[in-house]
Structure formats: structure tokens, C-alpha cells
GROMACS .gro file of C-alpha atoms in nm:
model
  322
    1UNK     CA    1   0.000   0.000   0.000
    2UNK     CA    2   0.104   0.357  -0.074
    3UNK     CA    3   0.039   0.503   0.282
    4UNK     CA    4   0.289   0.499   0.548
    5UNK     CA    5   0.152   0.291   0.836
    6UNK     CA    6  -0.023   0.454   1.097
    7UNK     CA    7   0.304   0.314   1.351
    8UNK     CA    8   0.554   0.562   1.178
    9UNK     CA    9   0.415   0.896   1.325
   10UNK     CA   10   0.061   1.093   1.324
   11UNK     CA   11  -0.079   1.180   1.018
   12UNK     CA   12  -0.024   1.583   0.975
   13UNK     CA   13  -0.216   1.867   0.774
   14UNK     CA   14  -0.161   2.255   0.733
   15UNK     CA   15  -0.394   2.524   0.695
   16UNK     CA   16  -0.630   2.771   0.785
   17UNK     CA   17  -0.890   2.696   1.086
   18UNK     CA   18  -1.182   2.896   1.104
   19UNK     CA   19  -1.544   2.901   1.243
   20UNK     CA   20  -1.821   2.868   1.014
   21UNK     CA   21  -2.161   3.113   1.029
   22UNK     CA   22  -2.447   2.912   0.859
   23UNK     CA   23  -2.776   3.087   0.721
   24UNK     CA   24  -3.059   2.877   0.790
   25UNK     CA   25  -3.221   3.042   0.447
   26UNK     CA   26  -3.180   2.980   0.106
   27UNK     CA   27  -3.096   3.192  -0.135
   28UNK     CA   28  -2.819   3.416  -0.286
   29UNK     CA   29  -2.575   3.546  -0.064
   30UNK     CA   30  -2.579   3.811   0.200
   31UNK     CA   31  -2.698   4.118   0.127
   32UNK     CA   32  -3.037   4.089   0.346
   33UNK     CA   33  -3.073   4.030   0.724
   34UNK     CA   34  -3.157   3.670   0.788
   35UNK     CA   35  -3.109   3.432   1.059
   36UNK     CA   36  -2.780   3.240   1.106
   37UNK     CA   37  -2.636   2.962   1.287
   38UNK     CA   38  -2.290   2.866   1.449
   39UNK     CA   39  -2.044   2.946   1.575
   40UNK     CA   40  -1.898   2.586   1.413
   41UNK     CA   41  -1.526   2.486   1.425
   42UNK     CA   42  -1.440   2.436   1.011
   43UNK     CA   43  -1.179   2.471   0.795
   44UNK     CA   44  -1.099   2.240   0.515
   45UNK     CA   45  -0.758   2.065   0.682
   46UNK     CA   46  -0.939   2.061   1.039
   47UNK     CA   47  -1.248   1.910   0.925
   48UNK     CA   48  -1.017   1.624   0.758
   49UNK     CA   49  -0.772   1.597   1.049
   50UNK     CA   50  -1.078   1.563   1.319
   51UNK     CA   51  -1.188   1.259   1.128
   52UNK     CA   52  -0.859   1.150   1.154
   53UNK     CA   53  -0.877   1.140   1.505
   54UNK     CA   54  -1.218   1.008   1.519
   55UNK     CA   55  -1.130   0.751   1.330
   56UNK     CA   56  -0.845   0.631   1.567
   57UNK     CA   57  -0.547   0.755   1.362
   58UNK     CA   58  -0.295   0.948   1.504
   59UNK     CA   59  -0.346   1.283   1.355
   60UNK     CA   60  -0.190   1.648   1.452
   61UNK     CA   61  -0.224   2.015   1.289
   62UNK     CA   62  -0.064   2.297   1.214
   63UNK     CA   63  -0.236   2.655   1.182
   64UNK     CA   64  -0.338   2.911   1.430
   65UNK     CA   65  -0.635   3.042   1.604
   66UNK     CA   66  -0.690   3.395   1.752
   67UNK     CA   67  -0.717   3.418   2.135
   68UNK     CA   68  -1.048   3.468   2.136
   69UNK     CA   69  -1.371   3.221   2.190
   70UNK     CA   70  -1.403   3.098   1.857
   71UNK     CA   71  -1.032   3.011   1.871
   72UNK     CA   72  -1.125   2.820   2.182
   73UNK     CA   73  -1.409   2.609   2.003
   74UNK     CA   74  -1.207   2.516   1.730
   75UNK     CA   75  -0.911   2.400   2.004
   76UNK     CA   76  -1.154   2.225   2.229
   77UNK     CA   77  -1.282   2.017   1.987
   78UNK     CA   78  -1.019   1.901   1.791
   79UNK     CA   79  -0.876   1.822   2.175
   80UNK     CA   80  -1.139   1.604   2.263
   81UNK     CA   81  -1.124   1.408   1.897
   82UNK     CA   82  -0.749   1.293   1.976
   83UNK     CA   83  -0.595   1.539   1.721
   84UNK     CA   84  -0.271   1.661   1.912
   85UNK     CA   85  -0.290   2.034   1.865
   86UNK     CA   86   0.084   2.155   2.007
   87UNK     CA   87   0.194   2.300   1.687
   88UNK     CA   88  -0.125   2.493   1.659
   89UNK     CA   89  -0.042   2.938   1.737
   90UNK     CA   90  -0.269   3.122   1.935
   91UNK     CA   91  -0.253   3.458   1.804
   92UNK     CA   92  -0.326   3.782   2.097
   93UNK     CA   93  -0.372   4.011   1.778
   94UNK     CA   94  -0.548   3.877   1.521
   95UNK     CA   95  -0.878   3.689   1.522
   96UNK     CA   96  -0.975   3.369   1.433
   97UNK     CA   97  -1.048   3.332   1.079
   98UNK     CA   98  -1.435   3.318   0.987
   99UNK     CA   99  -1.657   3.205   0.673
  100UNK     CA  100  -2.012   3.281   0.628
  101UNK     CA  101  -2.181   3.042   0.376
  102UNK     CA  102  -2.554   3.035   0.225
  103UNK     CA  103  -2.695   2.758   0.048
  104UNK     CA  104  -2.847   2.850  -0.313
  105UNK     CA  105  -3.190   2.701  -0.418
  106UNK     CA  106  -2.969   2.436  -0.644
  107UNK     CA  107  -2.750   2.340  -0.381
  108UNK     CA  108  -2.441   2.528  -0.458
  109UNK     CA  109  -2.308   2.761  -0.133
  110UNK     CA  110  -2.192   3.139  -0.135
  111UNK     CA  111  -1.930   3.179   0.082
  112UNK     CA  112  -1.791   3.521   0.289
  113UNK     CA  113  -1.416   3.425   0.407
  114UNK     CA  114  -1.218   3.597   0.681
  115UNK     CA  115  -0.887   3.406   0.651
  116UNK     CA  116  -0.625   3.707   0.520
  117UNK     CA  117  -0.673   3.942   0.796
  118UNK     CA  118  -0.745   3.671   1.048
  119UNK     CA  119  -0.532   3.422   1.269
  120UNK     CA  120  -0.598   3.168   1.029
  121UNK     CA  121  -0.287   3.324   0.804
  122UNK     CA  122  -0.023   3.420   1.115
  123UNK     CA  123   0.201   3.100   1.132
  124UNK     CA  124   0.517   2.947   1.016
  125UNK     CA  125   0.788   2.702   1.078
  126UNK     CA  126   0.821   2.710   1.459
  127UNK     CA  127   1.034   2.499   1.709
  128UNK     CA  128   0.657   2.343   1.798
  129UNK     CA  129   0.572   2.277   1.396
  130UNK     CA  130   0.946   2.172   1.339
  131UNK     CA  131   0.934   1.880   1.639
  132UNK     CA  132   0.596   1.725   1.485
  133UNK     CA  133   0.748   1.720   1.175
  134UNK     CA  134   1.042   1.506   1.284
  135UNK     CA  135   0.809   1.285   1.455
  136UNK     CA  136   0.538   1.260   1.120
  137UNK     CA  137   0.417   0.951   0.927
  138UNK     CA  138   0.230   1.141   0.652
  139UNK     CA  139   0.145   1.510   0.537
  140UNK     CA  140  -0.183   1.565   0.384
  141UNK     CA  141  -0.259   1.892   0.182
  142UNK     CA  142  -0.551   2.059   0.129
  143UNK     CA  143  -0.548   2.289  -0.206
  144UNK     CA  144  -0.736   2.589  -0.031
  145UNK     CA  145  -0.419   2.621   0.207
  146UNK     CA  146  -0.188   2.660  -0.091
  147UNK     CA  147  -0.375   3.044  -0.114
  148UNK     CA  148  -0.187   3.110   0.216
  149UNK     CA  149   0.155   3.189   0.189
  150UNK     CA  150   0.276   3.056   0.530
  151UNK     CA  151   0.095   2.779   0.455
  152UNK     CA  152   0.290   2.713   0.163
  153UNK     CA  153   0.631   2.747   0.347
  154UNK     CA  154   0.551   2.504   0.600
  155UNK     CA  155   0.407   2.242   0.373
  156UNK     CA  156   0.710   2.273   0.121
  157UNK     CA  157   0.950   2.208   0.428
  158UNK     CA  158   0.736   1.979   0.578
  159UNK     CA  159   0.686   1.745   0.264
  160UNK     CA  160   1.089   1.699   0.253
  161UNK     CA  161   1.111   1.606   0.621
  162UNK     CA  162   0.832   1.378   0.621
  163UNK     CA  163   0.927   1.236   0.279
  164UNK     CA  164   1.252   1.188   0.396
  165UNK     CA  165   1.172   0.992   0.713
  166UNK     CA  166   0.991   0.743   0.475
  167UNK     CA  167   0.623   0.898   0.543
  168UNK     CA  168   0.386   1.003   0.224
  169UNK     CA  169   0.166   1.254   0.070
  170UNK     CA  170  -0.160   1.299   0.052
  171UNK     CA  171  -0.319   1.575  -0.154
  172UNK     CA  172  -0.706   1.682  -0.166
  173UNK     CA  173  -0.695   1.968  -0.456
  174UNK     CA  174  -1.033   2.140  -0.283
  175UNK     CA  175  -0.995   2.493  -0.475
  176UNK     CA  176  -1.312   2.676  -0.442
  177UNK     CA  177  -1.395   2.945  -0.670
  178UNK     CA  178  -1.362   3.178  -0.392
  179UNK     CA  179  -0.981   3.080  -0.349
  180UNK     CA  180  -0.839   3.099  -0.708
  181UNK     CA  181  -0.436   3.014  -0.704
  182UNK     CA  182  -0.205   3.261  -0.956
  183UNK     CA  183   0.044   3.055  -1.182
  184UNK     CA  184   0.317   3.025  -0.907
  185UNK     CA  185   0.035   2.846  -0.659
  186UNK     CA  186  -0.079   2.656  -0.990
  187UNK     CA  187   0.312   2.500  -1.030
  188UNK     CA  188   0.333   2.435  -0.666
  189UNK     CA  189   0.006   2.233  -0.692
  190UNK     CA  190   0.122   2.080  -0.991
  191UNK     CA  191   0.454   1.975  -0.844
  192UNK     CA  192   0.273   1.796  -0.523
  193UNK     CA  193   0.056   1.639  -0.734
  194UNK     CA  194   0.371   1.475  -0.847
  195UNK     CA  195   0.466   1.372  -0.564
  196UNK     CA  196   0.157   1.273  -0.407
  197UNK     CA  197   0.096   0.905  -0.302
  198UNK     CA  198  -0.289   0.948  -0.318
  199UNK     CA  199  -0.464   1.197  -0.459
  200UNK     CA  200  -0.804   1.256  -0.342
  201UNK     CA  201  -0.994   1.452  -0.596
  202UNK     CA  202  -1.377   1.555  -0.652
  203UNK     CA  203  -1.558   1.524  -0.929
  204UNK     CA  204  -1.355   1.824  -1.240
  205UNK     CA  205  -1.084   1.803  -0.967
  206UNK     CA  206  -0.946   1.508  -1.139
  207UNK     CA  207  -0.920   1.651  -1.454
  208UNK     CA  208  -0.787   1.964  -1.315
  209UNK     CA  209  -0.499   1.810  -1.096
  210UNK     CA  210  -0.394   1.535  -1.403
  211UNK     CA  211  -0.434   1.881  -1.713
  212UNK     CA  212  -0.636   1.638  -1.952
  213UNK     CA  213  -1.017   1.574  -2.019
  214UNK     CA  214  -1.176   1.273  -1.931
  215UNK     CA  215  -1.194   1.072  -1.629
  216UNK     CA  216  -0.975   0.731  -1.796
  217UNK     CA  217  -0.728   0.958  -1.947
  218UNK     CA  218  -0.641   1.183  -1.621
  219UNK     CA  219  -0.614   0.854  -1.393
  220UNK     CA  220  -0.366   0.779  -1.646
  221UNK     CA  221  -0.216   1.041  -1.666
  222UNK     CA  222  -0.156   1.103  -1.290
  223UNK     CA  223  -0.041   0.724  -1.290
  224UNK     CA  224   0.221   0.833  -1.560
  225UNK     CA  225   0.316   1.136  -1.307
  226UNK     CA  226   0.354   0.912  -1.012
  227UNK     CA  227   0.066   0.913  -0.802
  228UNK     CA  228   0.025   0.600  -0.598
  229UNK     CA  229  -0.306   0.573  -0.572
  230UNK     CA  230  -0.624   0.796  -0.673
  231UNK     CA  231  -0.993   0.800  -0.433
  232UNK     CA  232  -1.225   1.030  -0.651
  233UNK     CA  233  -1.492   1.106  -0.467
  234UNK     CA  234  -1.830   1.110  -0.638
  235UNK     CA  235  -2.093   1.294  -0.398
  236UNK     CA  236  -2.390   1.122  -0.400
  237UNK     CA  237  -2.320   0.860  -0.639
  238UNK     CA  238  -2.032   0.722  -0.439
  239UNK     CA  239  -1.668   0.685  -0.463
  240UNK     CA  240  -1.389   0.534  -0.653
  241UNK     CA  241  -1.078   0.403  -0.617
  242UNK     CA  242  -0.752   0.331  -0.899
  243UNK     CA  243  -0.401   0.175  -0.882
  244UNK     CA  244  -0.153   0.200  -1.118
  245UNK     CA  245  -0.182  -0.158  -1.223
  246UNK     CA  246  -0.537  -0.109  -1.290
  247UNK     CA  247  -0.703  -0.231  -1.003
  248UNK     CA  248  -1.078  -0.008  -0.955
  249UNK     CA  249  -1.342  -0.016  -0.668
  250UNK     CA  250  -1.631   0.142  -0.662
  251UNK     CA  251  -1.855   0.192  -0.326
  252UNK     CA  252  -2.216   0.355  -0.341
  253UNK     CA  253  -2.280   0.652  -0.084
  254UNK     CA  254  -2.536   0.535   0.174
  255UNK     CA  255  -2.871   0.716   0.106
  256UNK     CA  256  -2.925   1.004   0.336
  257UNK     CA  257  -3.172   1.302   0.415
  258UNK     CA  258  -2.875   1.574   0.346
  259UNK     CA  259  -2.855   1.877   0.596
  260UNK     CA  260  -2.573   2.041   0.507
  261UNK     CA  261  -2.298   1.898   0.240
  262UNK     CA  262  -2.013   2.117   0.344
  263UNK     CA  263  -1.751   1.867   0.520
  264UNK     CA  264  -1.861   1.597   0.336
  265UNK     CA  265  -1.518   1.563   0.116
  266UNK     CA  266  -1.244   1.624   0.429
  267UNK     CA  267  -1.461   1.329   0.650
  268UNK     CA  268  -1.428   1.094   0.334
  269UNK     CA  269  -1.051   1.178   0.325
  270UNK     CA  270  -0.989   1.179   0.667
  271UNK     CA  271  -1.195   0.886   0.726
  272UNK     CA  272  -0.986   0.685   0.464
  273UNK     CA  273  -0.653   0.830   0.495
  274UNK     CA  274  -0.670   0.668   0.856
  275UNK     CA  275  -0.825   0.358   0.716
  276UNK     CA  276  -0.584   0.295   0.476
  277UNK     CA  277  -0.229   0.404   0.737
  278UNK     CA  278  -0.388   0.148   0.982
  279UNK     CA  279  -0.330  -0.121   0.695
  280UNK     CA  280  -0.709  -0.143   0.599
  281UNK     CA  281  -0.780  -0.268   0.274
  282UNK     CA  282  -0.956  -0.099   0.004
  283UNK     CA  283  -1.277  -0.194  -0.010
  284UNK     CA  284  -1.330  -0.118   0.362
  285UNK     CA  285  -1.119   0.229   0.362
  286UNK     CA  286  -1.394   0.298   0.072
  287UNK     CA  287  -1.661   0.177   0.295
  288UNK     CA  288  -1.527   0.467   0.575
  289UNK     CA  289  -1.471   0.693   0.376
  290UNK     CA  290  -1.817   0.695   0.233
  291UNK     CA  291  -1.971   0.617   0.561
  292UNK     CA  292  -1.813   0.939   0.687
  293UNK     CA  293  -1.870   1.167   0.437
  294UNK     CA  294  -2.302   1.031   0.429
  295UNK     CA  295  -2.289   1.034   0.800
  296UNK     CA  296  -2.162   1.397   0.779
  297UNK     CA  297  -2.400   1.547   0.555
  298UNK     CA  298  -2.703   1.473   0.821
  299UNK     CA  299  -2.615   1.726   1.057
  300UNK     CA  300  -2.566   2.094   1.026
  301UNK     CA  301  -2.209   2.216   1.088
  302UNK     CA  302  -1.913   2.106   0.881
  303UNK     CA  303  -1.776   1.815   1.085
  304UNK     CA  304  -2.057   1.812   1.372
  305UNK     CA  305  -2.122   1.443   1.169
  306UNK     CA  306  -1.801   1.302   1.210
  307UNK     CA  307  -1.809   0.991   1.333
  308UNK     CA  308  -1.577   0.695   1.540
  309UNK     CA  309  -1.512   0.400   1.363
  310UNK     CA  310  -1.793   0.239   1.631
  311UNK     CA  311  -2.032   0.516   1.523
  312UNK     CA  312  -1.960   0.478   1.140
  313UNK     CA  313  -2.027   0.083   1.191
  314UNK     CA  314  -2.369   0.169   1.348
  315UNK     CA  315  -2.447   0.460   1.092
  316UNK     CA  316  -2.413   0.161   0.842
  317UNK     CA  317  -2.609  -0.064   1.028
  318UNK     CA  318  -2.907   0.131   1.033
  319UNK     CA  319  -2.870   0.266   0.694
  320UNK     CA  320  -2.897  -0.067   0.545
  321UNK     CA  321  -3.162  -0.174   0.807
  322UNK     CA  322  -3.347   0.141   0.634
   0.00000   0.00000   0.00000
């Protein structure tokens, strides 16, 4: 398997940690009064690296959070999930970065970021983030954090030390509209897709991260760059899952009432990141990872659905008893 085993050190990610606003409307943006819901702890790499945790994996982040109470959610609850949280700054100037999303009549979200002029953007390659590193079995990337240019520093040291200690890569290219990269970002994401044993795309992600059209001609292409191992995630319809020597599995999604889709993605990936670094094979990491991802999407809040391994077994349980 591609993944460094679970034994080797935690698994790591870098990036911006926010809390998320919810409207309980829908409809386009924010330009009207309406009635809104949170404070949630969210961002992209700590909604994957809380599954991580809840999953059983060792898992650890690196970011910052203003000294302030939304700082404190997003610390106390990635505490209580197992994530180990020591290289994470607490900023006394800045705030803790914020988004605000709204949920259009077709599904598609709106989003209002605060992650420039927050806490969310105020860290770098301390003596804390240094010491995890030495100790790390795999670095996953998310795509958004690549907008973040201490972000970037950290995960382009942090991909030769954990490289070099025999750990891998994992890379999720999650670019939202909101967060589009300028050329140098685009050959940085290019050159750890290269390196990247898994790649965890969604849906046009694929064809984004691999630069051709179709799905059978970017898996083969990434193959032909390197990647170890591609899990496309499908929404709704599922999930997939390629090796280089043309092994494919394909998992359903369980059928759900959805709530609220954002999170969905980071639970899959964190669900089988772990799966697969605690030697899982991958038929049941695909299992998980779906399993998290459905679970997820029940309950408002970006990872207020993520579950245990215990609680994903019983979520699957009842879904099938359904």
C-alpha cells in the first residue's frame, strides 16, 4: 500500500482553521438580514484531520487560532477528537479566521471568508511545527491552504522532512472558486501532485490536478506522473478508487436526508486516509470513507457528523436496516 503505516508517526495537515456562520435560508448570498447559525469549528484541513482522530489515527495540525472564543471552540474540539494540537499558534492580535456560507436554491453555497486578515494566516515554521514534523508519518494537503503563503512554506519544508523519514503525501486539490491560485500556486500544486501518493480529488478536480479531459485519461495520466493511488470522490453517487496496475473499486454513498454537504469531502478523506495508514484494505477504507462523508451530511455544521469507527459501523447498520 502507498500510505505509510499509521506506527511511523501521526498523520499531519496545514492550513487555515476557522469558524463557520451558517444561514438557515436559502438563497443568494448576504446582502439581506436573515437568521444564522454557528459558531462551528471548520476549515478544510481541520475538518479532515478531526476525522482523523475520530477515526483512531494518530493525527496532529498545524495553523493558528486567535485568542479569542471561537479560537477556543475550534481548540476544544479538535482536543477532545485525539488530534494533538501543540503545533497549533494562538494569536493575541489577530482573530480567528471566519466564513459565512448560504446555500443557493440548487445546492451550490456562497461563501464570505475571513482568513487574510485573520489568525488563520499568522504562522510558520516554529520549534513546535518543526518537532511534529520530525516525529510525522504522513502530510496531507488541502489545495485551499496553498492560497496562504505561510501555509505554503511550511508544507514545502514539511513534505521533505516527512518524505525523507519514509512517510507520504496525501493531496485533496479542494480549490473553491472563492480561493483561485495565480500561476506560481498553480506549479506548486502541480509539483505535489507529483509527488503525491494518493490523490483525493472531486468530481472536475481530477481533470484539473492530471491537465487532460476525461476521467480514464487523467487517472492515467496522474499514474504516468507518479501518483500512488487515486480516491475520486463522487458525492452522491459514491466513490472510486484506482491503482496504477489497474485495479478499480467502486462503493455507493449510503442514502441520506442531506442537511448540510459542506464537510462531506475532508470526513471521506480523513476517514480513509486513517483507514488505509492502519493497513485497511480498500474496499473497507472505501466503505469509511463513504460512511463518513453520508454520516456527515445529516447534521448541520461542517464536521458536527463526524463519526468513530464504532459510530460509522452503526451509521451503516441502520442505513442498510433502512
Amino acid at each position: 500500500m502507498p500510505l505509510a503505516p499509521d506506527s511511523l508517526g501521526p498523520t499531519v495537515t496545514v492550513g487555515e482553521i476557522l469558524v463557520e456562520i451558517v444561514a438557515t435560508t436559502v438563497g443568494e448570498g448576504f446582502r439581506t438580514a436573515q437568521p444564522l447559525m454557528g459558531p462551528y469549528p471548520s476549515g478544510a484541513p481541520a475538518i479532515f484531520i478531526d476525522q482523523c482522530g475520530r477515526m483512531g489515527g494518530r493525527a496532529a495540525m498545524v495553523g493558528a487560532v486567535g485568542d479569542d472564543d471561537f479560537g477556543r471552540v475550534n481548540l476544544d474540539r479538535l482536543k477532545a477528537d485525539g488530534v494533538d494540537v501543540s503545533a497549533v499558534a494562538v494569536d493575541a492580535d489577530w482573530p480567528t479566521g471566519s466564513a459565512f456560507v448560504r446555500y443557493r436554491a440548487d445546492g451550490s453555497r456562497d461563501f464570505v471568508y475571513n482568513i487574510a486578515t485573520s489568525a488563520a494566516a499568522r504562522f510558520g515554521w516554529t520549534a513546535p511545527v518543526e518537532a511534529l514534523m520530525a516525529r510525522a508519518g504522513h502530510l496531507h494537503v488541502m489545495g485551499s491552504a496553498l492560497s496562504m503563503a505561510p501555509a505554503v512554506e511550511v508544507i514545502e519544508r514539511a513534505v521533505e522532512v516527512v518524505k525523507g523519514r519514509g512517510g507520504s503525501l496525501s493531496l485533496d486539490p479542494n480549490i473553491r472558486k472563492e480561493l483561485e491560485l495565480d500561476a506560481a500556486t498553480e506549479a506548486r500544486f502541480a509539483g505535489l501532485v507529483d509527488r503525491a501518493d494518493l490523490l483525493l480529488p472531486s468530481g472536475e478536480e481530477l481533470e484539473r490536478a492530471a491537465g487532460v479531459s476525461g476521467e480514464a485519461e487523467a487517472v492515467a495520466r496522474l499514474f504516468a506522473r507518479g501518483v500512488g493511488e487515486i480516491a475520486l470522490k463522487r458525492g452522491a453517487d459514491g466513490a472510486s478508487v484506482f491503482l496504477p496496475d489497474g485495479t478499480r473499486r467502486d462503493a455507493a454513498a449510503p442514502m441520506v436526508e442531506e442537511v448540510d454537504p459542506t464537510g462531506a469531502g475532508d470526513c471521506f478523506g480523513g476517514a480513509y486516509v486513517t483507514a488505509r495508514r492502519l493497513g485497511m484494505g480498500l474496499e473497507e477504507a472505501l466503505g469509511y470513507g463513504c460512511a463518513a462523508g453520508a454520516r456527515n451530511v445529516t447534521v448541520r455544521g461542517p464536521m458536527e457528523g463526524a463519526g468513530s469507527r464504532a459510530e460509522l459501523d452503526a451509521f451503516l447498520a441502520e442505513v442498510c436496516r433502512r
